[in-house]
Structures are given as C-alpha cells and as structure tokens.
PDB file of C-alpha atoms and ligand atoms in Angstrom:
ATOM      1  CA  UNK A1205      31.496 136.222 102.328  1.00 52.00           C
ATOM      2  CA  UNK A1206      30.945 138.721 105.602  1.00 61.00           C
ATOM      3  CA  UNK A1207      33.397 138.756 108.203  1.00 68.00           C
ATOM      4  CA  UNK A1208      32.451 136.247 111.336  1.00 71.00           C
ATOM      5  CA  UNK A1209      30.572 137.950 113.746  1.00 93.00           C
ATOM      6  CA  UNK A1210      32.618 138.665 116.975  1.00 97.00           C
ATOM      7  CA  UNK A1211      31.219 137.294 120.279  1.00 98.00           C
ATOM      8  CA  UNK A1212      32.577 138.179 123.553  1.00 98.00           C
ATOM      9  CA  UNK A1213      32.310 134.650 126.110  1.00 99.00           C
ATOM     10  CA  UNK A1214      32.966 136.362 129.437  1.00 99.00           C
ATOM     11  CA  UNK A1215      33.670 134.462 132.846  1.00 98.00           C
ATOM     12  CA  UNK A1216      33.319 136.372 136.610  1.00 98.00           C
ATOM     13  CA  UNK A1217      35.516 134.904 139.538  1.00 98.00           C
ATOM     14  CA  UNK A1218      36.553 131.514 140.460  1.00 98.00           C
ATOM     15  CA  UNK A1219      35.583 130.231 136.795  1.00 98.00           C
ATOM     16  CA  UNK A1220      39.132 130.151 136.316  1.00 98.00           C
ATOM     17  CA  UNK A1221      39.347 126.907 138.612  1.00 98.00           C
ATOM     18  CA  UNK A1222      37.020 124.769 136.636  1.00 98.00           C
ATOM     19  CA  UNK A1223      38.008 121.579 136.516  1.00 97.00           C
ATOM     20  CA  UNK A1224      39.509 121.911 140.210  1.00 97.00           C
ATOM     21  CA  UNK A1225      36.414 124.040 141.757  1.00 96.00           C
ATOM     22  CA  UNK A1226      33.909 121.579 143.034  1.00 96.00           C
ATOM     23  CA  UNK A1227      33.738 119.220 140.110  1.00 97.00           C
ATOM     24  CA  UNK A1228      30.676 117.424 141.796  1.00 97.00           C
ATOM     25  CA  UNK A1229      29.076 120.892 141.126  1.00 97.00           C
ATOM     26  CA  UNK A1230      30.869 122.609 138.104  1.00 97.00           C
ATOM     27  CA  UNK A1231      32.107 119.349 136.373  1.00 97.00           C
ATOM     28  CA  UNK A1232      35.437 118.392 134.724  1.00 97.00           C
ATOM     29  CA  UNK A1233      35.979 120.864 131.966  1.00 98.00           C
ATOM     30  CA  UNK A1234      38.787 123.221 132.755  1.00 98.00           C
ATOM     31  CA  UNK A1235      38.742 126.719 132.274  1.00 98.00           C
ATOM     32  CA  UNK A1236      41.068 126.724 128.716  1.00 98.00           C
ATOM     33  CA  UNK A1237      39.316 123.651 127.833  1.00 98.00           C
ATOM     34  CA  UNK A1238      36.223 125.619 128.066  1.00 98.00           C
ATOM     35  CA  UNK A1239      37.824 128.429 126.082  1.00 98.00           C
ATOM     36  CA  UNK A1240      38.505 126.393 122.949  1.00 98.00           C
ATOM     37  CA  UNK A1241      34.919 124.310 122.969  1.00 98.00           C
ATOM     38  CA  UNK A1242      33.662 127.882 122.507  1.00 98.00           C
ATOM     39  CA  UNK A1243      36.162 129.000 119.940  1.00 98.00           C
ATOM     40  CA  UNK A1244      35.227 125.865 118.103  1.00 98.00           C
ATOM     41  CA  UNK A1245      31.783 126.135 118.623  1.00 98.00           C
ATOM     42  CA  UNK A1246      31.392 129.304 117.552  1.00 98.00           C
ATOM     43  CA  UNK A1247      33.294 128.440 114.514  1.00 97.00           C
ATOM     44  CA  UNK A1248      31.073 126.343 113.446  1.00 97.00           C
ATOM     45  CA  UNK A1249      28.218 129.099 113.280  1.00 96.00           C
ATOM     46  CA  UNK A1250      30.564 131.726 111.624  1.00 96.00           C
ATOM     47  CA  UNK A1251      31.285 133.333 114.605  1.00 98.00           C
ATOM     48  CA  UNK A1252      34.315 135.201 116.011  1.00 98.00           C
ATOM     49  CA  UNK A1253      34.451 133.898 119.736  1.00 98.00           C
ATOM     50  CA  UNK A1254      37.303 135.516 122.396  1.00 98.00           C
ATOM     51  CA  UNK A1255      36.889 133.960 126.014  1.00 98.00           C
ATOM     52  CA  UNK A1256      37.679 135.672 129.072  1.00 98.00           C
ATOM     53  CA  UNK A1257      38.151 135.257 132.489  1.00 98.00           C
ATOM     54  CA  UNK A1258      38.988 137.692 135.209  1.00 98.00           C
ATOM     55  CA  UNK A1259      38.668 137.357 139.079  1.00 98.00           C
ATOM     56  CA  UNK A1260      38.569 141.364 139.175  1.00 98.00           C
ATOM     57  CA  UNK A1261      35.553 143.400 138.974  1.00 98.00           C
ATOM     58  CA  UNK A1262      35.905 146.358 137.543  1.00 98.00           C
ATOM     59  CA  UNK A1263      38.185 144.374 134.417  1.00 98.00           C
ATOM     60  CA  UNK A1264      34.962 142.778 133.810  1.00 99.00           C
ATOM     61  CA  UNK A1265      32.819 146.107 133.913  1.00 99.00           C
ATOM     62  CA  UNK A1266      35.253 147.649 131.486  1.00 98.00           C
ATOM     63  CA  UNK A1267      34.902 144.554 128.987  1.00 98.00           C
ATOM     64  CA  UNK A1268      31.241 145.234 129.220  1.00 98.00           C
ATOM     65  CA  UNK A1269      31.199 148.585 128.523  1.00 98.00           C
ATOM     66  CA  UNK A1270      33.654 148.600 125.288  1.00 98.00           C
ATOM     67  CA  UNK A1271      31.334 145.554 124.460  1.00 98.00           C
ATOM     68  CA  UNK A1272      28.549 148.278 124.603  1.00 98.00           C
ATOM     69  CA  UNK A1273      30.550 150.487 122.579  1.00 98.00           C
ATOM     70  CA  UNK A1274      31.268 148.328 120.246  1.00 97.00           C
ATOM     71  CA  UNK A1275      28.061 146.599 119.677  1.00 97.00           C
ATOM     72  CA  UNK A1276      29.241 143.410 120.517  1.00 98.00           C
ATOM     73  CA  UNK A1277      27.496 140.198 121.609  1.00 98.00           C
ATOM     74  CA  UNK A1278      28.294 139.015 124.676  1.00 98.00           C
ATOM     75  CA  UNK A1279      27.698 135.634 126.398  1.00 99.00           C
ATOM     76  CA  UNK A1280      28.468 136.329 130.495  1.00 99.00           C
ATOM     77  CA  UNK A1281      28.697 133.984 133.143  1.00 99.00           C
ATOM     78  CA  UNK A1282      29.283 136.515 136.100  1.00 99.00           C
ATOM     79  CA  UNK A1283      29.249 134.046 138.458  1.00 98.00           C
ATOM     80  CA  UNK A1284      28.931 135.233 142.061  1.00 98.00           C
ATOM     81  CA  UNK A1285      28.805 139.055 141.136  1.00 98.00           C
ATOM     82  CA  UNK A1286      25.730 137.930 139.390  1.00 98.00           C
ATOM     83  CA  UNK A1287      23.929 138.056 142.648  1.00 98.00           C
ATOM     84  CA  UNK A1288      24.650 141.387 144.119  1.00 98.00           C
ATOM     85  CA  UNK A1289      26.522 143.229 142.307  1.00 98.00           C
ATOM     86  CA  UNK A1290      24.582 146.863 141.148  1.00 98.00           C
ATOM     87  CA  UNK A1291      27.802 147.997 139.113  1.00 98.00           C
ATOM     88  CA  UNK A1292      26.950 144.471 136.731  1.00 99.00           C
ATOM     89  CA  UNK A1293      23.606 145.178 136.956  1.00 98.00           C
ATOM     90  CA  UNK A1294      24.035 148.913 135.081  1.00 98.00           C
ATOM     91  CA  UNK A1295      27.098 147.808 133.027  1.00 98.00           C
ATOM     92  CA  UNK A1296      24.838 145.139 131.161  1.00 98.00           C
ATOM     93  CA  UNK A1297      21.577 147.546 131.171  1.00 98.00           C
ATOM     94  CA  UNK A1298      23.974 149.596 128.378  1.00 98.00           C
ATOM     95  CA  UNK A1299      24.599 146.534 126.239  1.00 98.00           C
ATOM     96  CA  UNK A1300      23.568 147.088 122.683  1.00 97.00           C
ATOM     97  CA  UNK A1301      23.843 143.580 121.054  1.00 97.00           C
ATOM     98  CA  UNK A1302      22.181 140.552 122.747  1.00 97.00           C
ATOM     99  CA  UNK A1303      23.619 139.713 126.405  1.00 98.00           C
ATOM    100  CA  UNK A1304      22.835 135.667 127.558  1.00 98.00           C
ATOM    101  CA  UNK A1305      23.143 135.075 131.046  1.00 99.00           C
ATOM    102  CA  UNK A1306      24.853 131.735 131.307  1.00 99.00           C
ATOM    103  CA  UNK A1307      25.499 129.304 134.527  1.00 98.00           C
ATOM    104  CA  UNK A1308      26.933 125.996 134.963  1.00 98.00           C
ATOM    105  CA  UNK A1309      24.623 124.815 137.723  1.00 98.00           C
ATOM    106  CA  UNK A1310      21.268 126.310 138.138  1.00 98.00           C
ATOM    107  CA  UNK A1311      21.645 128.608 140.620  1.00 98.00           C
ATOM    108  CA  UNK A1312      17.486 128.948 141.393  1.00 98.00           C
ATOM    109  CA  UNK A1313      17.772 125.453 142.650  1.00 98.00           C
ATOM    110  CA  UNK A1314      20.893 125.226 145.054  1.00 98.00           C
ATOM    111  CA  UNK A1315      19.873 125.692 148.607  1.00 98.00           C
ATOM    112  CA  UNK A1316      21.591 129.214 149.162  1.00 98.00           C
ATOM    113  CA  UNK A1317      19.338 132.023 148.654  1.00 98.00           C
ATOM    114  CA  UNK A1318      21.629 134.729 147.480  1.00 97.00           C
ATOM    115  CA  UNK A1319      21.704 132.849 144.420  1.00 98.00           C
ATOM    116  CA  UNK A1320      18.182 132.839 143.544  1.00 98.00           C
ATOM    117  CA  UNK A1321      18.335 136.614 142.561  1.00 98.00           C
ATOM    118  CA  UNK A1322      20.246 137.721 139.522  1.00 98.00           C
ATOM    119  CA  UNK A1323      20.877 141.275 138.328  1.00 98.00           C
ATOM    120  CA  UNK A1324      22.006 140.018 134.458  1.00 99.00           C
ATOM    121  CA  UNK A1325      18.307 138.515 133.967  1.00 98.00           C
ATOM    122  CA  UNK A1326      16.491 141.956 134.131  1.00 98.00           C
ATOM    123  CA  UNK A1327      18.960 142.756 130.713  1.00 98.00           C
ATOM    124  CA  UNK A1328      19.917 139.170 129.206  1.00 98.00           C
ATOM    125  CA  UNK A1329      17.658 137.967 125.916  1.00 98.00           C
ATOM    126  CA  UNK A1330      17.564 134.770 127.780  1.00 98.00           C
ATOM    127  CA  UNK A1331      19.265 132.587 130.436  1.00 98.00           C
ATOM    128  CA  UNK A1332      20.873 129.066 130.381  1.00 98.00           C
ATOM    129  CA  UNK A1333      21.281 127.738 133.392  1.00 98.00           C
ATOM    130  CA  UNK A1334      21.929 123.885 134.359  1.00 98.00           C
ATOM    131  CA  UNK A1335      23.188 122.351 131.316  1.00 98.00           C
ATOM    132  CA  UNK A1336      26.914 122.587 132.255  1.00 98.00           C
ATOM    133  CA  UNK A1337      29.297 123.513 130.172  1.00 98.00           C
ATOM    134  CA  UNK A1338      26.988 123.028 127.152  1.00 98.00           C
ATOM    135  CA  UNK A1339      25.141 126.133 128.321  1.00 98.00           C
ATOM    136  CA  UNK A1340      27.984 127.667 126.275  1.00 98.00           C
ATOM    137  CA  UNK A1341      27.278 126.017 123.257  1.00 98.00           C
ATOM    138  CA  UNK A1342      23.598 126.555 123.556  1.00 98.00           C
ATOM    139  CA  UNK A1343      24.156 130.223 124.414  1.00 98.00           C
ATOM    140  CA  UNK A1344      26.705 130.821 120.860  1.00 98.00           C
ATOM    141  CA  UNK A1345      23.740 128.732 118.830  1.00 98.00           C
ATOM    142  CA  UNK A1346      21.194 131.581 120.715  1.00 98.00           C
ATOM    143  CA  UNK A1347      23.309 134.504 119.543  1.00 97.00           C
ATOM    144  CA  UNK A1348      24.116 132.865 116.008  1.00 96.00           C
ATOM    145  CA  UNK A1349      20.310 132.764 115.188  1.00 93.00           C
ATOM    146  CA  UNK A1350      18.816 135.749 115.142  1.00 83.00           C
ATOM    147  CA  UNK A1351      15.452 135.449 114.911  1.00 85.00           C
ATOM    148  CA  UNK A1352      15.439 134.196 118.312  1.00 82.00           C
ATOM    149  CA  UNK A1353      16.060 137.567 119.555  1.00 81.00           C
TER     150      UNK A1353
HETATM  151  C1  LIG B 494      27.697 129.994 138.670  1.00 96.13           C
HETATM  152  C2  LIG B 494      26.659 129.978 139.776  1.00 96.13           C
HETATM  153  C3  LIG B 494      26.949 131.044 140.795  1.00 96.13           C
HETATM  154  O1  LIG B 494      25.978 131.010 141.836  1.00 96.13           O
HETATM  155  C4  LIG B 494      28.311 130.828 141.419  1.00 96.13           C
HETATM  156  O2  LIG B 494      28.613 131.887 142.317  1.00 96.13           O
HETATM  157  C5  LIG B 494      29.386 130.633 140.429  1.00 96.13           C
HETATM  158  C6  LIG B 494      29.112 129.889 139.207  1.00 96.13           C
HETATM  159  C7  LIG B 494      27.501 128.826 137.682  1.00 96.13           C
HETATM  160  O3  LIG B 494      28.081 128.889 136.601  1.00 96.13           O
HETATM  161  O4  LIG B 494      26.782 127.869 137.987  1.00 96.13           O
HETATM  162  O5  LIG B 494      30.533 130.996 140.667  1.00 96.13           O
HETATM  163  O6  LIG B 494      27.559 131.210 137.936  1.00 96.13           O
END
C-alpha cells in the first residue's frame, strides 16, 4: 500500500478563536476541534492531514512556500489576509499541488466590501465558501479525488 498523501490544512488570523469568535457567524467548533475533524477526515480518504494556525504573516508565507517546495497540497483558509494581502497572493501563485481556498462564512455575501475580493481565488482549483466548518471536509474530499482537478 502507498504512503497517505500529506495535506497541509492551513488557518490565517483569528481562526484560532473559533468557538469564541462570533459564533453567530463562525459557529461552535473550536479551533483543535476543527484540527482533529480534519485529521479524521482526511483519514478516512488515505490522507496525511497536519492543521495549522498562526496569527503571523510571514509564518504562514513560509508554510506556503516549503508547501511549494515540497509539492504539497494545501487546503488555506487565510482569513482576513485573504483580502489584501499581495505577499499571499504570490506565495500561493508558486504552489505546485492543488491549493482550495476555504471560508467559514461566505465572504461575497457579508455586507463589507473588502471581503468580496480575494487574492487565493486567482490560484485555488476551487473555493468553498459558506458551508461552515464542513467546507473542510468538502475541501480534503476535493483534494482526495483527483480527477476533479
Ligand atoms: C473567513 C472570512 C474572512 O472574511 C474573515 O476575515 C475571516 C474568516 C471565513 O472563514 O469565513 O477571518 O475567512
């Protein structure tokens, strides 16, 4: 049997709060809650799944680029940075392996309007956004299947 296939789940800042940020908004789930749903879910379609969180910037651009170095698949939920931030935006252009753009909410249809752009889109092989934490689960089945991509 081949090794599982290792996936890289990285969160951007305030993720780390789930459960406590705005549940109305972000639901329930805490942030190690979160972590092991993916381990397990990934599991479950012989993949390899380490979750991350970091509130720091340029820790996240230096996951991304080993992750390009390495090849490896990466599911990214950049949170804010996903809206402005041109270091992201060139970090995921040099992803190899597939890169899915994940969000809690649906950030096209909350009322503030620096959410509506994203610079992961332009490089992701597709975005999940709305489903809540199962946007995780959806995003490991997308990257555990791949003729989809
Ligand atoms: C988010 C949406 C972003 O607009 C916001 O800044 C976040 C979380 C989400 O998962 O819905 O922090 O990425």
């Amino acid at each position: 049997m081949s090794a599982p296939r290792r996936v890289l789940v990285l969160n951007g800042p305030n993720l780390g709060r789930l459960g406590r940020r705005q549940p109305e908004i972000y639901g329930a789930t805490t942030h190690a809650e979160l972590a092991d749903l993916c381990v397990a879910w990934g599991a479950e379609r012989g993949l390899e799944v380490e979750v991350r969180q970091t509130n720091h910037e340029g820790e996240l651009l230096d996951w991304l680029n080993a992750a390009a170095d390495d090849e490896t698949p990466v599911v990214l939920n950049a949170a804010a940075w996903t809206h402005y931030s041109y270091a992201l935006y060139d970090a995921c252009a040099q992803l190899v392996a597939p890169l899915v753009e994940v969000h809690i909410s649906d950030p096209e249809r909350r009322p503030e309007v620096f959410r509506h752009t994203s610079v992961v889109t332009p490089h992701a092989a597709t975005v999940i956004a709305g489903h809540g934490i199962d946007g995780y689960r959806r995003a490991l089945e997308f990257i555990a299947t791949p003729d989809r991509h």
